[in-house]
GROMACS .gro file of N, CA and C in nm:
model
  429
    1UNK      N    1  35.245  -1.419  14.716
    1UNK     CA    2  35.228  -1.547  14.650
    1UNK      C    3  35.176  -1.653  14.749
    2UNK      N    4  35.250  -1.616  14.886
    2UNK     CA    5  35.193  -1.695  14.922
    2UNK      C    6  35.084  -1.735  14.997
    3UNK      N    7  34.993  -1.580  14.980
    3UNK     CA    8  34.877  -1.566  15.032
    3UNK      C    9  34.761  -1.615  14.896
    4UNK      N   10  34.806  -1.625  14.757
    4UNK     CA   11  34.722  -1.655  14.704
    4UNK      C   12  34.748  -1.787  14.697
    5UNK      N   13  34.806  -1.859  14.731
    5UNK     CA   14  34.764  -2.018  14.724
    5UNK      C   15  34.694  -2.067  14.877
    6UNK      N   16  34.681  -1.995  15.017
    6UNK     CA   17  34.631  -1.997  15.053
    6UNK      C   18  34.486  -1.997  15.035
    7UNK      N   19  34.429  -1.841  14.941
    7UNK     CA   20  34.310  -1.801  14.909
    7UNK      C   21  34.265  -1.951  14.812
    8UNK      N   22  34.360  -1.991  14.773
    8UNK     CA   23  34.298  -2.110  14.631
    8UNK      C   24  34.249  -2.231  14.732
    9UNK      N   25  34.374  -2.267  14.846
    9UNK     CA   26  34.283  -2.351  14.886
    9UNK      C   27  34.164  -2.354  14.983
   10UNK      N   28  34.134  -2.236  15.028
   10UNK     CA   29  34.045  -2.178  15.099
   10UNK      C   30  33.881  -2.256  15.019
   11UNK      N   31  33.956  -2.165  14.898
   11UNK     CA   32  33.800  -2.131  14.797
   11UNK      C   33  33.763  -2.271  14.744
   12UNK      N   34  33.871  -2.380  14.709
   12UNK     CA   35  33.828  -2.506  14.726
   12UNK      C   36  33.768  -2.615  14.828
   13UNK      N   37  33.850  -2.588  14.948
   13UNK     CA   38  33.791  -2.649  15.076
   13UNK      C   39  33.664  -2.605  15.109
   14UNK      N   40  33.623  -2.490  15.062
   14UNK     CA   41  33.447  -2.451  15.090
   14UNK      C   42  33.382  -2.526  14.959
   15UNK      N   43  33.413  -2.504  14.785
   15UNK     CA   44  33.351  -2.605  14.764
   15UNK      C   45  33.306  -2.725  14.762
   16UNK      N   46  33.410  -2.793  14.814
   16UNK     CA   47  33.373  -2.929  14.830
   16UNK      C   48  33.257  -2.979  14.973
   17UNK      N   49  33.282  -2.839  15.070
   17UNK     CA   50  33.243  -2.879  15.181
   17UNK      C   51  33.127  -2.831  15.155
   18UNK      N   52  33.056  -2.734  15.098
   18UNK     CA   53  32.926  -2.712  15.084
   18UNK      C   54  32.814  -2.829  15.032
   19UNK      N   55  32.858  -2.929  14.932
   19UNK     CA   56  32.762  -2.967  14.893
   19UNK      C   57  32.779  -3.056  14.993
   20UNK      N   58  32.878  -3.131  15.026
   20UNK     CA   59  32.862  -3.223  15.154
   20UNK      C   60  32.800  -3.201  15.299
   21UNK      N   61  32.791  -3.095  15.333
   21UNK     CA   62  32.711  -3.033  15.404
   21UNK      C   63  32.538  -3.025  15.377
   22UNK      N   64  32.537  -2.957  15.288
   22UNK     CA   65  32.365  -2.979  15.258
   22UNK      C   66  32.345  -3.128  15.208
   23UNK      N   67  32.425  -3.208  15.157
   23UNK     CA   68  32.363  -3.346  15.083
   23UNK      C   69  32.311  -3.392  15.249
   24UNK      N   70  32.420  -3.419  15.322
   24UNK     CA   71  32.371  -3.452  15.488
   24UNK      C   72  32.257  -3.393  15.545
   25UNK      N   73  32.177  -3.308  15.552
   25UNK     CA   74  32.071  -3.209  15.581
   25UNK      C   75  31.922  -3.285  15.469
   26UNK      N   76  31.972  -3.323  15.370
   26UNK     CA   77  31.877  -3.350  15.281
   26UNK      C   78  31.821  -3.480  15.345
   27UNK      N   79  31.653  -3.530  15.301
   27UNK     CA   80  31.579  -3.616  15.330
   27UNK      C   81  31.610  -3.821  15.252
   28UNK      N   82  31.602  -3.859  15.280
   28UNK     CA   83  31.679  -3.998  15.175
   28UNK      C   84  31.619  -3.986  15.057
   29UNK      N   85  31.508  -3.927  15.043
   29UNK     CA   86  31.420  -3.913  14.918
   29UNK      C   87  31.552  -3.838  14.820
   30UNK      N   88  31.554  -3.702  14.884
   30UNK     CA   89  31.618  -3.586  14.829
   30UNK      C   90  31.746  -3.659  14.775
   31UNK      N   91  31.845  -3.747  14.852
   31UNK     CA   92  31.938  -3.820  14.837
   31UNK      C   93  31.891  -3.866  14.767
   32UNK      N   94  31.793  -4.037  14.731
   32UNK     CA   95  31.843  -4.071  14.624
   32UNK      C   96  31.849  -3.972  14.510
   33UNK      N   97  31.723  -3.912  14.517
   33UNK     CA   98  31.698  -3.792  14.392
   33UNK      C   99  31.844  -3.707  14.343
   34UNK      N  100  31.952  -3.676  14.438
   34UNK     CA  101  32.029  -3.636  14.389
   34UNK      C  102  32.151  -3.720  14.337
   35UNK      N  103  32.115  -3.836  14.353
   35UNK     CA  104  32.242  -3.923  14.323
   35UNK      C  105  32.206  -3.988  14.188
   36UNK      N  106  32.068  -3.896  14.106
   36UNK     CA  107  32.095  -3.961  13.974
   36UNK      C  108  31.968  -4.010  13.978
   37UNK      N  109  31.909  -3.989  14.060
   37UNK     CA  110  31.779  -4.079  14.005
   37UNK      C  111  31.621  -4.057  14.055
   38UNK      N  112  31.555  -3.893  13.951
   38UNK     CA  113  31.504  -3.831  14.022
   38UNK      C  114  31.328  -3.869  14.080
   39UNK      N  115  31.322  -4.003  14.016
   39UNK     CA  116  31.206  -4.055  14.065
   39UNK      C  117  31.190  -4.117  14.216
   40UNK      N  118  31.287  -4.111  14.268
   40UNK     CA  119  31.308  -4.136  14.380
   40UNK      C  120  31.322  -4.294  14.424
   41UNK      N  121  31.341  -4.344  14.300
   41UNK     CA  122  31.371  -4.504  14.366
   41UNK      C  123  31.508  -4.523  14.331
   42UNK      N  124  31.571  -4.687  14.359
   42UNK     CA  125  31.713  -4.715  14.352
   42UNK      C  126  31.719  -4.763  14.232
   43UNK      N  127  31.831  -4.785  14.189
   43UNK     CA  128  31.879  -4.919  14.089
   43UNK      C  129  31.944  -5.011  14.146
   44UNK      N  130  31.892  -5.137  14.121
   44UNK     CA  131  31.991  -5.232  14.168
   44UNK      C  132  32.033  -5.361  14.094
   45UNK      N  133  32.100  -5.423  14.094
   45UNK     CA  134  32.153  -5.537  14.037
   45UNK      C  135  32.053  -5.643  14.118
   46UNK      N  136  32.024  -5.780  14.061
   46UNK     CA  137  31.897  -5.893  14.141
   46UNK      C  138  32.027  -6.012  14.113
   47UNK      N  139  31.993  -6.073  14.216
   47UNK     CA  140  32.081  -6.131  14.258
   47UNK      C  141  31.989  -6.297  14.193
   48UNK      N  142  32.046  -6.414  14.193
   48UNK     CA  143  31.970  -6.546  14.166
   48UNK      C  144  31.969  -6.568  14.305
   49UNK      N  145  31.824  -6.585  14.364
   49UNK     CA  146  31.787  -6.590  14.476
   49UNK      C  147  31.780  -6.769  14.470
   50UNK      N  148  31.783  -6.786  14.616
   50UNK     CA  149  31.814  -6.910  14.677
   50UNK      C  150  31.766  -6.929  14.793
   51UNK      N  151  31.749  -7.054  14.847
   51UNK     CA  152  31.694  -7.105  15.048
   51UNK      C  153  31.538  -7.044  14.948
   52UNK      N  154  31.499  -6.968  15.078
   52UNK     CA  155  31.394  -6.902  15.098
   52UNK      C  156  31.351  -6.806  14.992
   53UNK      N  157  31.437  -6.752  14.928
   53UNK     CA  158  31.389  -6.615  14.833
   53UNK      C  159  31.339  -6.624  14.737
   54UNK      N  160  31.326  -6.770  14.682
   54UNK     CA  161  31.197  -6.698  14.566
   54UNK      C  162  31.050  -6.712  14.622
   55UNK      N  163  31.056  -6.777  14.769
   55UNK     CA  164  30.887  -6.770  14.824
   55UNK      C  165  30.869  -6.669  14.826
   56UNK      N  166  31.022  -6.581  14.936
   56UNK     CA  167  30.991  -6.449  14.968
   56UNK      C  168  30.957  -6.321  14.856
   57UNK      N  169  31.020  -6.396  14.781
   57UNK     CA  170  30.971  -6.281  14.642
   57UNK      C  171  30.852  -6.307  14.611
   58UNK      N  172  30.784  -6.382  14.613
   58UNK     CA  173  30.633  -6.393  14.593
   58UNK      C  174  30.537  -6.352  14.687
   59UNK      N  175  30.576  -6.347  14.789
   59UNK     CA  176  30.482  -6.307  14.893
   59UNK      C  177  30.516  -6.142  14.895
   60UNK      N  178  30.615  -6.096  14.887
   60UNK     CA  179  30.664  -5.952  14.890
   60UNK      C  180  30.584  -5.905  14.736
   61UNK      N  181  30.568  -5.958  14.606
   61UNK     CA  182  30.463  -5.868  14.503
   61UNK      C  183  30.362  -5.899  14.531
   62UNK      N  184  30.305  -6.020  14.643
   62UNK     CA  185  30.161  -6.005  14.638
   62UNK      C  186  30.138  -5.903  14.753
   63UNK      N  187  30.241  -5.862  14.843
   63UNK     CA  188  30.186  -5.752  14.965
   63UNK      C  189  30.234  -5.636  14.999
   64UNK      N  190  30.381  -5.625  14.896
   64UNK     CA  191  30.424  -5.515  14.953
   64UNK      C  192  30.488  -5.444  14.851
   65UNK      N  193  30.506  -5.475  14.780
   65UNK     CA  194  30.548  -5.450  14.633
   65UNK      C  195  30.491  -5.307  14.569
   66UNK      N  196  30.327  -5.315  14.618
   66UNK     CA  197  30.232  -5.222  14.566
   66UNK      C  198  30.330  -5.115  14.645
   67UNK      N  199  30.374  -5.069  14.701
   67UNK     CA  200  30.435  -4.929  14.810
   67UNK      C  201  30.555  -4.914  14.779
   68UNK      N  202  30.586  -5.056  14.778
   68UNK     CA  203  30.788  -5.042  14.795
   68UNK      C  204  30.808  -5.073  14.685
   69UNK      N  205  30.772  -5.110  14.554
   69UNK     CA  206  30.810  -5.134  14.447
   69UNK      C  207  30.818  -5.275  14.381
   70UNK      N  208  30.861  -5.318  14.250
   70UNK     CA  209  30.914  -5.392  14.277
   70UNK      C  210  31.050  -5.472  14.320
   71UNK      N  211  31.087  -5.575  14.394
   71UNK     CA  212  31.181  -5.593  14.412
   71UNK      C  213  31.264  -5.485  14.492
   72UNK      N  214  31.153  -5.415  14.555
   72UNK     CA  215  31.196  -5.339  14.658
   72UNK      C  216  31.295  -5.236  14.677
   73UNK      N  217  31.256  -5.155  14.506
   73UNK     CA  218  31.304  -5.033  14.502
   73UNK      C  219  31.247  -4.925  14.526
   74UNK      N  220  31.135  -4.926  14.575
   74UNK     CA  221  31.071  -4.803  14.600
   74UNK      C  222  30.950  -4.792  14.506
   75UNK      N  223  30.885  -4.689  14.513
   75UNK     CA  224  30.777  -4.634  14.475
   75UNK      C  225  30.760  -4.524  14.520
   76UNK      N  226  30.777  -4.411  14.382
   76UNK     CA  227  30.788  -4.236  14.413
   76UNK      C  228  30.680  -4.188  14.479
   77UNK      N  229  30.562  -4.245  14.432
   77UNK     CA  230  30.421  -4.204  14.528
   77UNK      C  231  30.341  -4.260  14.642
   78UNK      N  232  30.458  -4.409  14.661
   78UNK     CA  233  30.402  -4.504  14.746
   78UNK      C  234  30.490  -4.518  14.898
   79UNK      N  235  30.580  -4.565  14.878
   79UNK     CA  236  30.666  -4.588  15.001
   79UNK      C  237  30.836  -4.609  14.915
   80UNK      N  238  30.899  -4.619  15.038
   80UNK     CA  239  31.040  -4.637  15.014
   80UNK      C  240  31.118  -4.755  14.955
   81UNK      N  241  31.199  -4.757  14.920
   81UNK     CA  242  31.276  -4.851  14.865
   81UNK      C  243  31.348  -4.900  14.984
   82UNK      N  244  31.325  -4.996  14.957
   82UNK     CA  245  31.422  -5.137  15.107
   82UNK      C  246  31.536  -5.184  15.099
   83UNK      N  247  31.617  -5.172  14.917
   83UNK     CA  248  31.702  -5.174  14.871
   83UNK      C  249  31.789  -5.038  14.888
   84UNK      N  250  31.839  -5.024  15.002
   84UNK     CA  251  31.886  -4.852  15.050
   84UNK      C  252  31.940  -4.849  15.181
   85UNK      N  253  32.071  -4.817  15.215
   85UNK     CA  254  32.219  -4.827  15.330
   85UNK      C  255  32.076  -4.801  15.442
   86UNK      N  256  31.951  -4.739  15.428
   86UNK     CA  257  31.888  -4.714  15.558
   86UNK      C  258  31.819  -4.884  15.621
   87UNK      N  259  31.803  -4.942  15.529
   87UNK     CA  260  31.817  -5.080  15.577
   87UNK      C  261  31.867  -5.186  15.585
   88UNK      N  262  31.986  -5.141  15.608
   88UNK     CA  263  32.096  -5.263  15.627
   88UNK      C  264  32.021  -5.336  15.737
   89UNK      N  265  32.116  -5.423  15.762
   89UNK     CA  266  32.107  -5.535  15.887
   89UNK      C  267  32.115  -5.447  16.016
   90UNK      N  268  32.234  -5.384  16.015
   90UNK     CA  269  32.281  -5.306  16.189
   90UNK      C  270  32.221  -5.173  16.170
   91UNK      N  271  32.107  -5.151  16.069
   91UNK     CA  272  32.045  -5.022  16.096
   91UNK      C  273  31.869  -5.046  16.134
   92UNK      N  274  31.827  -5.169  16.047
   92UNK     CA  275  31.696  -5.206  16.051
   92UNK      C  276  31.740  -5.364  16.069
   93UNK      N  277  31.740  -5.432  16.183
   93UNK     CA  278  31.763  -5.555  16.172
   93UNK      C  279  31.626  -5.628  16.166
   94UNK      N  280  31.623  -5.758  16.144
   94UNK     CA  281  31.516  -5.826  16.066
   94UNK      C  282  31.395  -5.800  16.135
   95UNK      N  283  31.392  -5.809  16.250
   95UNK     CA  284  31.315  -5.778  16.355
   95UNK      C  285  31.226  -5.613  16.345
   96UNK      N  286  31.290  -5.505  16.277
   96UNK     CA  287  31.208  -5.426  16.235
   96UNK      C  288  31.127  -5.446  16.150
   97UNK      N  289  31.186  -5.517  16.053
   97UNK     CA  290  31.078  -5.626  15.981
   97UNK      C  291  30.913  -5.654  16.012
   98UNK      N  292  30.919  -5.733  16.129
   98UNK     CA  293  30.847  -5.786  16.165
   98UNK      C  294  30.747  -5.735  16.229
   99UNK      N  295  30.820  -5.597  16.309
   99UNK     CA  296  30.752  -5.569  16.398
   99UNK      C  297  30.683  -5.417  16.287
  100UNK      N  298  30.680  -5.387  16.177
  100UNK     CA  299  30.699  -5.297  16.083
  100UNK      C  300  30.549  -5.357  16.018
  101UNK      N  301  30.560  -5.511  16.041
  101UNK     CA  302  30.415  -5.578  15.960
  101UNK      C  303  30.336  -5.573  16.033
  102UNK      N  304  30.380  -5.577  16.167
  102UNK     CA  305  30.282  -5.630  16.279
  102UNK      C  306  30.259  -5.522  16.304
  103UNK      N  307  30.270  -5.378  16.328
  103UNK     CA  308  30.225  -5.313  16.383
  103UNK      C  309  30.218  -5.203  16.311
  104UNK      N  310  30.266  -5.204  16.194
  104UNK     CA  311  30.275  -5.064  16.125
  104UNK      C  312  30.461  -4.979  16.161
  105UNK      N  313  30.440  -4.839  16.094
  105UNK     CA  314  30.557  -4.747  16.150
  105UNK      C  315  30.532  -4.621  16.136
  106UNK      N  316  30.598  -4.544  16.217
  106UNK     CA  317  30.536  -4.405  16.221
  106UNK      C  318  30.626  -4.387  16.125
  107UNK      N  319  30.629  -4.263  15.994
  107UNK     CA  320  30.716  -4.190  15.935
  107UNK      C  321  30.826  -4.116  16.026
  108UNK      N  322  30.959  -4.165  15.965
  108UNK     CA  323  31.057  -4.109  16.089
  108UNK      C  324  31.182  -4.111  15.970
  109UNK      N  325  31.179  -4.198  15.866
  109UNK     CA  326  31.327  -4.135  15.774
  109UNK      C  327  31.305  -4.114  15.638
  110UNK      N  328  31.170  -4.080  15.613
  110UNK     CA  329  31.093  -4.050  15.456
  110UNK      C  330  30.985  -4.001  15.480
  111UNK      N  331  30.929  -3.948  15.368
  111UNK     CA  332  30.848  -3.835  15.374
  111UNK      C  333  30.717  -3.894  15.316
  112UNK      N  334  30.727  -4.035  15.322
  112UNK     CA  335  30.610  -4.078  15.235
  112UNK      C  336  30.495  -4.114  15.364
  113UNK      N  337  30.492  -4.102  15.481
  113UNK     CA  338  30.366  -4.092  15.582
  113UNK      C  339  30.388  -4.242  15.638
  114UNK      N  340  30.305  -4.286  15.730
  114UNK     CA  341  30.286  -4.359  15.840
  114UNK      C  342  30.273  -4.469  15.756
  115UNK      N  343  30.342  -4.643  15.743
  115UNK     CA  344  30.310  -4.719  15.725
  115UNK      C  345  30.236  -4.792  15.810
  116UNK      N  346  30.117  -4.861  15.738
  116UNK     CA  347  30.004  -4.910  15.882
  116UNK      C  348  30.082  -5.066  15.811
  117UNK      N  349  29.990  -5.128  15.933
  117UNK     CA  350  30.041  -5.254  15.949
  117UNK      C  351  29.956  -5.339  15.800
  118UNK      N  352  30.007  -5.445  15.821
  118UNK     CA  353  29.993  -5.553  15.690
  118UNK      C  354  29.949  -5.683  15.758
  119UNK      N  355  29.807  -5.684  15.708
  119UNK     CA  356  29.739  -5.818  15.788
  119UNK      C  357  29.736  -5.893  15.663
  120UNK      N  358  29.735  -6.041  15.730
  120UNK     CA  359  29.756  -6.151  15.608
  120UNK      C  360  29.844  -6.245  15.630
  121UNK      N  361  29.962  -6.159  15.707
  121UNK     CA  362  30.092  -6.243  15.692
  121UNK      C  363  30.154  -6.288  15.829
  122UNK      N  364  30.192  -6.412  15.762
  122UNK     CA  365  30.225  -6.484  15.895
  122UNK      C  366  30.377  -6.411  15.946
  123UNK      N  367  30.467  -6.494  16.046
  123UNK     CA  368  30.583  -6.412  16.073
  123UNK      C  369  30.678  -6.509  16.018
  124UNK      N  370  30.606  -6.644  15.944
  124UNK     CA  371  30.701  -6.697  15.854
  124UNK      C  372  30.699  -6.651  15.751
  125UNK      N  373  30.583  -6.582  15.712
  125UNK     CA  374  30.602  -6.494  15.573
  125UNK      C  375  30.627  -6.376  15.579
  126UNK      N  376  30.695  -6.308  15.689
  126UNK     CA  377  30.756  -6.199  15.657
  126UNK      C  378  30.889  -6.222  15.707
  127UNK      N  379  30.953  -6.345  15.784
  127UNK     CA  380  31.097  -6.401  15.752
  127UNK      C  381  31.106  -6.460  15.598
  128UNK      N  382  30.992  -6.507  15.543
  128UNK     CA  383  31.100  -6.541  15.400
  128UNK      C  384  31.098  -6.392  15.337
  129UNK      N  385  31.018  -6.314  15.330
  129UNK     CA  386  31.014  -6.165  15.258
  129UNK      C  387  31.158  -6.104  15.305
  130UNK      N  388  31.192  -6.103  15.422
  130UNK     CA  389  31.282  -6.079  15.465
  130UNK      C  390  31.455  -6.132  15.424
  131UNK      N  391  31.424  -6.253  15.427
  131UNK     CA  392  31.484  -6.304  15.338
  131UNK      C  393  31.562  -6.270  15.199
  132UNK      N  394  31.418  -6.272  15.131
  132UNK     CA  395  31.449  -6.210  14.997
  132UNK      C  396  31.507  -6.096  14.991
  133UNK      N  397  31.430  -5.962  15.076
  133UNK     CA  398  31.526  -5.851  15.072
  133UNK      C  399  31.672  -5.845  15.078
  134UNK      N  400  31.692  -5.917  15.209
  134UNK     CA  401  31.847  -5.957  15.251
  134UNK      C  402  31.917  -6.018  15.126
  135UNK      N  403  31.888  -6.099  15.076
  135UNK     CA  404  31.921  -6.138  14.990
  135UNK      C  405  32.013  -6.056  14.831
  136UNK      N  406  31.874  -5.950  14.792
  136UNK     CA  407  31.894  -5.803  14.710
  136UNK      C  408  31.980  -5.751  14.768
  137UNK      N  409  31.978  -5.735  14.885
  137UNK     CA  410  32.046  -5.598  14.949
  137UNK      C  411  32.234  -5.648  14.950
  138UNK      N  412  32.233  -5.758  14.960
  138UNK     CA  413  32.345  -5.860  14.996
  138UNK      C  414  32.440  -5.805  14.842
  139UNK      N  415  32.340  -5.816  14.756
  139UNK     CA  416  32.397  -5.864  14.633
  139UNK      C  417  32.424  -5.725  14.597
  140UNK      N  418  32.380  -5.622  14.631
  140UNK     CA  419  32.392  -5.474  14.604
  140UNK      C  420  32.480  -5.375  14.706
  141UNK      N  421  32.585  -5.430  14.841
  141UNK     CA  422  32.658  -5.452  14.876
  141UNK      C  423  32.583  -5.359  14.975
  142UNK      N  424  32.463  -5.411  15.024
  142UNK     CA  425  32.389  -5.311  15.203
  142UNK      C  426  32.424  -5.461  15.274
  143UNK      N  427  32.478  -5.484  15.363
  143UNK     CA  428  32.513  -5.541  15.462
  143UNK      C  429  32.581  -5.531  15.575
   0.00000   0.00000   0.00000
């Protein structure tokens, strides 16, 4: 008897640990895709933006919107969603931001290829864009 409640919790402690194991291995794409949402963008709640954020929301659909979506959920064939724990503050602080417009980024945590840089914009308009994101992300509890 009391080898089969051993065996029970054996056979449970591997299921649970398997999918947690491969979900970790998987790409953020693959993640969101498995958390419900297989187009590969987020859902999020929009927050009533304030200060800076409704410039920044305007300057973000006239430049970046086309890739990242709108309101910066992504785009399945374009680029990533910005609304996503990979850009919090203490993971991408604002400053990747900037330096992300200014210079482009190599592909390094999505599978969607090399973002080149974004000419046009000043670095006050990619602090209010910035802004605005922070803002979404705030309200969707990435901070």
């Amino acid at each position: 008897m009391k080898y089969t409640y051993l065996l029970i919790g054996a056979v449970v402690a591997i299921g649970v640990a398997i999918p947690m194991l491969t979900q970790s291995n998987k790409t953020p794409e693959a993640q969101v895709a498995a958390a419900g949402n297989p187009s590969g963008l987020v859902e999020i709640q929009m927050p009533e933006l304030s200060g800076n954020g409704p410039i920044g929301r305007t300057i973000f659909e006239n430049a970046c919107a086309k890739c990242h979506g709108q309101n910066g959920v992504g785009n399945a064939e374009a680029g990533p969603p910005l609304i996503h724990k990979i850009y919090e503050p203490n993971h991408h602080g604002d400053e990747s931001f900037h330096r992300a417009v200014t210079m482009g980024v190599n592909s390094h945590h999505w599978q969607f290829g090399n973002m080149p840089a974004v000419q046009g914009l000043s670095r006050g308009d990619v602090a209010m864009v910035v802004e605005y994101i922070r803002q979404i992300q705030r309200a969707n509890r990435i901070n």
